[in-house]
């Protein structure tokens, strides 16, 4: 069930060395491309990175991007525009990619590429496209941690009914 996947999905930053088969990668990507977007513009491009050297170089493109180095593969999200206007849409596709992966037992974690220009140089992404986020994917090295008690704000804290 989608609700179970959402409840049990955690950020996974350590991965088994074994590769994720291409057909599984394709299923994950196919779910990502089905995400909703503003005016159905689908303003995303996915760069799939499996080469270890490139993954290592990308892991040096953000303060907390180290987990990319050990991923079985990464998906670098490139947006059509480089003005932040596609950010919500990219968040949607990221969530779909991650949930579809989790359904297959593949863990994932986002990496913010704070040094985007370095990442552009690694991948050859032109300046007019947005580049800020990558996702690590792979089979979790440890059994998934159970949902953390207090790991999310409570419903009562988050929800207001009818008015602020
Ligand atoms: C926009 C965004 C940027 C993130 N950037 C990073 C990052 O640079 N490095 C990292 O390790 N995790 C990153 N994360 C993952 C979050 O730290 C993680 O989703 C959050 O701590 C919840 O983890 P949990 O689901 O295991 O509780 C990012 C998540 C989002 C949504």
mmCIF file of C-alpha atoms and ligand atoms in Angstrom:
data_model
loop_
_atom_site.group_PDB
_atom_site.id
_atom_site.type_symbol
_atom_site.label_atom_id
_atom_site.label_comp_id
_atom_site.label_asym_id
_atom_site.label_seq_id
_atom_site.Cartn_x
_atom_site.Cartn_y
_atom_site.Cartn_z
ATOM 1 C CA UNK A 1 0.000 0.000 0.000
ATOM 2 C CA UNK A 2 1.201 3.511 -0.732
ATOM 3 C CA UNK A 3 0.503 4.537 2.876
ATOM 4 C CA UNK A 4 2.798 1.764 4.161
ATOM 5 C CA UNK A 5 5.574 2.765 1.768
ATOM 6 C CA UNK A 6 5.265 6.373 2.912
ATOM 7 C CA UNK A 7 5.271 5.357 6.588
ATOM 8 C CA UNK A 8 8.291 3.044 6.369
ATOM 9 C CA UNK A 9 10.471 4.989 3.937
ATOM 10 C CA UNK A 10 13.580 6.408 5.606
ATOM 11 C CA UNK A 11 16.611 8.152 4.212
ATOM 12 C CA UNK A 12 19.143 5.423 3.297
ATOM 13 C CA UNK A 13 22.746 6.621 2.971
ATOM 14 C CA UNK A 14 24.693 3.365 3.054
ATOM 15 C CA UNK A 15 24.309 0.813 0.335
ATOM 16 C CA UNK A 16 25.256 -2.748 -0.517
ATOM 17 C CA UNK A 17 27.883 -2.943 -3.266
ATOM 18 C CA UNK A 18 25.619 -5.054 -5.516
ATOM 19 C CA UNK A 19 24.153 -3.217 -8.490
ATOM 20 C CA UNK A 20 20.456 -2.520 -9.007
ATOM 21 C CA UNK A 21 19.331 -4.322 -12.192
ATOM 22 C CA UNK A 22 18.575 -2.122 -15.187
ATOM 23 C CA UNK A 23 14.921 -3.166 -15.349
ATOM 24 C CA UNK A 24 14.427 -2.068 -11.728
ATOM 25 C CA UNK A 25 16.166 1.242 -12.459
ATOM 26 C CA UNK A 26 13.872 1.711 -15.435
ATOM 27 C CA UNK A 27 10.745 1.042 -13.351
ATOM 28 C CA UNK A 28 11.888 3.639 -10.829
ATOM 29 C CA UNK A 29 12.554 6.202 -13.578
ATOM 30 C CA UNK A 30 9.219 5.432 -15.183
ATOM 31 C CA UNK A 31 7.395 6.283 -11.951
ATOM 32 C CA UNK A 32 9.360 9.507 -11.670
ATOM 33 C CA UNK A 33 8.354 10.668 -15.123
ATOM 34 C CA UNK A 34 4.673 10.129 -14.233
ATOM 35 C CA UNK A 35 4.679 12.721 -11.464
ATOM 36 C CA UNK A 36 2.336 15.671 -11.666
ATOM 37 C CA UNK A 37 3.712 19.095 -12.551
ATOM 38 C CA UNK A 38 2.521 22.639 -13.005
ATOM 39 C CA UNK A 39 0.493 22.822 -16.242
ATOM 40 C CA UNK A 40 1.864 19.360 -16.977
ATOM 41 C CA UNK A 41 5.116 20.953 -18.096
ATOM 42 C CA UNK A 42 7.185 18.015 -16.805
ATOM 43 C CA UNK A 43 10.179 20.320 -16.473
ATOM 44 C CA UNK A 44 12.686 17.624 -15.537
ATOM 45 C CA UNK A 45 15.521 15.612 -16.983
ATOM 46 C CA UNK A 46 17.027 12.650 -15.153
ATOM 47 C CA UNK A 47 20.740 11.936 -15.483
ATOM 48 C CA UNK A 48 21.394 8.365 -14.344
ATOM 49 C CA UNK A 49 24.941 7.968 -13.037
ATOM 50 C CA UNK A 50 26.411 4.521 -12.366
ATOM 51 C CA UNK A 51 30.110 5.125 -12.985
ATOM 52 C CA UNK A 52 31.914 5.042 -9.641
ATOM 53 C CA UNK A 53 34.338 7.817 -10.511
ATOM 54 C CA UNK A 54 31.527 10.208 -11.451
ATOM 55 C CA UNK A 55 29.580 9.268 -8.304
ATOM 56 C CA UNK A 56 32.655 10.057 -6.220
ATOM 57 C CA UNK A 57 33.129 13.410 -7.927
ATOM 58 C CA UNK A 58 29.465 14.293 -7.388
ATOM 59 C CA UNK A 59 29.762 13.354 -3.721
ATOM 60 C CA UNK A 60 32.224 16.238 -3.417
ATOM 61 C CA UNK A 61 29.708 18.755 -4.784
ATOM 62 C CA UNK A 62 27.760 19.293 -1.568
ATOM 63 C CA UNK A 63 28.477 19.473 2.148
ATOM 64 C CA UNK A 64 26.201 16.487 2.849
ATOM 65 C CA UNK A 65 26.428 14.731 -0.506
ATOM 66 C CA UNK A 66 28.947 12.095 0.642
ATOM 67 C CA UNK A 67 26.432 9.251 0.345
ATOM 68 C CA UNK A 68 26.513 9.566 -3.462
ATOM 69 C CA UNK A 69 29.976 7.985 -3.485
ATOM 70 C CA UNK A 70 28.668 4.579 -2.388
ATOM 71 C CA UNK A 71 25.366 4.547 -4.249
ATOM 72 C CA UNK A 72 24.580 1.822 -6.768
ATOM 73 C CA UNK A 73 23.370 4.638 -8.978
ATOM 74 C CA UNK A 74 22.331 8.241 -8.699
ATOM 75 C CA UNK A 75 19.659 10.234 -10.437
ATOM 76 C CA UNK A 76 20.665 13.855 -10.878
ATOM 77 C CA UNK A 77 17.589 16.026 -11.306
ATOM 78 C CA UNK A 78 17.989 18.738 -13.916
ATOM 79 C CA UNK A 79 15.206 21.287 -14.296
ATOM 80 C CA UNK A 80 14.166 23.037 -17.454
ATOM 81 C CA UNK A 81 14.613 26.488 -15.927
ATOM 82 C CA UNK A 82 17.362 27.724 -13.660
ATOM 83 C CA UNK A 83 15.302 30.274 -11.716
ATOM 84 C CA UNK A 84 13.813 28.061 -9.012
ATOM 85 C CA UNK A 85 10.372 28.050 -10.633
ATOM 86 C CA UNK A 86 10.511 24.291 -11.249
ATOM 87 C CA UNK A 87 11.487 23.399 -7.694
ATOM 88 C CA UNK A 88 8.067 22.204 -6.549
ATOM 89 C CA UNK A 89 7.733 19.988 -9.624
ATOM 90 C CA UNK A 90 11.168 18.511 -9.001
ATOM 91 C CA UNK A 91 10.128 17.725 -5.448
ATOM 92 C CA UNK A 92 7.144 15.836 -6.789
ATOM 93 C CA UNK A 93 9.191 13.693 -9.137
ATOM 94 C CA UNK A 94 11.800 13.085 -6.426
ATOM 95 C CA UNK A 95 9.115 11.727 -4.111
ATOM 96 C CA UNK A 96 7.750 9.435 -6.824
ATOM 97 C CA UNK A 97 11.227 8.159 -7.678
ATOM 98 C CA UNK A 98 11.965 7.449 -4.022
ATOM 99 C CA UNK A 99 8.666 5.735 -3.242
ATOM 100 C CA UNK A 100 8.827 3.617 -6.391
ATOM 101 C CA UNK A 101 12.345 2.590 -5.398
ATOM 102 C CA UNK A 102 11.287 1.728 -1.864
ATOM 103 C CA UNK A 103 8.536 -0.501 -3.200
ATOM 104 C CA UNK A 104 11.336 -2.514 -4.886
ATOM 105 C CA UNK A 105 13.425 -2.627 -1.705
ATOM 106 C CA UNK A 106 15.772 0.037 -3.040
ATOM 107 C CA UNK A 107 16.727 2.730 -0.535
ATOM 108 C CA UNK A 108 17.484 6.326 -1.433
ATOM 109 C CA UNK A 109 18.512 9.700 -0.128
ATOM 110 C CA UNK A 110 18.530 13.200 -1.539
ATOM 111 C CA UNK A 111 21.802 15.107 -1.832
ATOM 112 C CA UNK A 112 21.848 18.872 -2.156
ATOM 113 C CA UNK A 113 24.542 19.869 -4.653
ATOM 114 C CA UNK A 114 25.560 23.171 -3.132
ATOM 115 C CA UNK A 115 28.497 23.427 -5.508
ATOM 116 C CA UNK A 116 26.340 23.153 -8.579
ATOM 117 C CA UNK A 117 28.978 24.459 -10.973
ATOM 118 C CA UNK A 118 31.294 21.621 -10.027
ATOM 119 C CA UNK A 119 28.468 19.142 -10.675
ATOM 120 C CA UNK A 120 27.730 20.828 -14.015
ATOM 121 C CA UNK A 121 31.334 20.282 -15.030
ATOM 122 C CA UNK A 122 31.166 16.579 -14.087
ATOM 123 C CA UNK A 123 27.998 15.997 -16.118
ATOM 124 C CA UNK A 124 28.122 18.633 -18.841
ATOM 125 C CA UNK A 125 24.850 20.286 -17.811
ATOM 126 C CA UNK A 126 24.346 23.670 -19.539
ATOM 127 C CA UNK A 127 24.064 26.831 -17.416
ATOM 128 C CA UNK A 128 20.482 27.580 -18.468
ATOM 129 C CA UNK A 129 19.212 24.403 -16.774
ATOM 130 C CA UNK A 130 18.690 24.101 -13.018
ATOM 131 C CA UNK A 131 20.882 21.675 -11.084
ATOM 132 C CA UNK A 132 20.585 21.431 -7.327
ATOM 133 C CA UNK A 133 19.535 17.943 -6.287
ATOM 134 C CA UNK A 134 20.709 14.388 -6.807
ATOM 135 C CA UNK A 135 19.356 11.164 -5.354
ATOM 136 C CA UNK A 136 21.418 8.181 -4.241
ATOM 137 C CA UNK A 137 19.859 4.770 -4.777
ATOM 138 C CA UNK A 138 20.867 1.242 -3.799
ATOM 139 C CA UNK A 139 20.013 -1.756 -1.677
ATOM 140 C CA UNK A 140 20.311 -0.716 1.976
ATOM 141 C CA UNK A 141 23.513 -1.893 3.694
ATOM 142 C CA UNK A 142 21.609 -2.316 6.963
ATOM 143 C CA UNK A 143 18.050 -3.459 7.514
ATOM 144 C CA UNK A 144 15.825 -0.399 7.303
ATOM 145 C CA UNK A 145 15.398 1.403 10.621
ATOM 146 C CA UNK A 146 11.816 1.345 11.867
ATOM 147 C CA UNK A 147 9.948 4.652 11.703
ATOM 148 C CA UNK A 148 11.500 6.766 14.446
ATOM 149 C CA UNK A 149 9.310 7.574 17.434
ATOM 150 C CA UNK A 150 8.880 11.312 17.264
ATOM 151 C CA UNK A 151 10.610 11.299 13.860
ATOM 152 C CA UNK A 152 7.799 13.313 12.388
ATOM 153 C CA UNK A 153 5.701 16.099 13.848
ATOM 154 C CA UNK A 154 2.369 14.822 15.102
ATOM 155 C CA UNK A 155 -0.848 15.296 13.159
ATOM 156 C CA UNK A 156 -2.082 17.589 15.909
ATOM 157 C CA UNK A 157 0.987 19.782 15.501
ATOM 158 C CA UNK A 158 0.742 19.963 11.719
ATOM 159 C CA UNK A 159 -2.977 20.188 10.979
ATOM 160 C CA UNK A 160 -5.414 23.023 11.569
ATOM 161 C CA UNK A 161 -9.005 22.544 10.592
ATOM 162 C CA UNK A 162 -10.940 25.193 8.711
ATOM 163 C CA UNK A 163 -8.755 28.166 9.734
ATOM 164 C CA UNK A 164 -5.304 29.113 11.045
HETATM 165 C C1 LIG B 1 15.227 19.225 -0.219
HETATM 166 C C2 LIG B 1 15.993 18.165 0.533
HETATM 167 C C3 LIG B 1 17.369 18.219 0.563
HETATM 168 C C4 LIG B 1 18.092 17.232 1.226
HETATM 169 N N1 LIG B 1 19.469 17.276 1.184
HETATM 170 C C5 LIG B 1 20.163 16.284 1.803
HETATM 171 C C6 LIG B 1 21.591 16.273 1.728
HETATM 172 O O1 LIG B 1 22.245 17.130 1.139
HETATM 173 N N2 LIG B 1 22.238 15.240 2.333
HETATM 174 C C7 LIG B 1 21.573 14.250 3.016
HETATM 175 O O2 LIG B 1 22.238 13.351 3.538
HETATM 176 N N3 LIG B 1 20.225 14.251 3.108
HETATM 177 C C8 LIG B 1 19.512 15.234 2.511
HETATM 178 N N4 LIG B 1 18.135 15.216 2.549
HETATM 179 C C9 LIG B 1 17.455 14.088 3.258
HETATM 180 C C10 LIG B 1 16.874 14.530 4.591
HETATM 181 O O3 LIG B 1 17.908 14.777 5.521
HETATM 182 C C11 LIG B 1 15.947 13.413 5.084
HETATM 183 O O4 LIG B 1 14.936 13.227 4.132
HETATM 184 C C12 LIG B 1 15.305 13.758 6.415
HETATM 185 O O5 LIG B 1 16.292 13.898 7.418
HETATM 186 C C13 LIG B 1 14.298 12.697 6.869
HETATM 187 O O6 LIG B 1 14.956 11.462 6.997
HETATM 188 P P1 LIG B 1 14.137 10.166 7.489
HETATM 189 O O7 LIG B 1 13.045 9.950 6.478
HETATM 190 O O8 LIG B 1 15.134 9.046 7.524
HETATM 191 O O9 LIG B 1 13.574 10.489 8.845
HETATM 192 C C14 LIG B 1 17.406 16.187 1.903
HETATM 193 C C15 LIG B 1 16.009 16.135 1.855
HETATM 194 C C16 LIG B 1 15.312 17.098 1.170
HETATM 195 C C17 LIG B 1 13.795 16.977 1.100
#
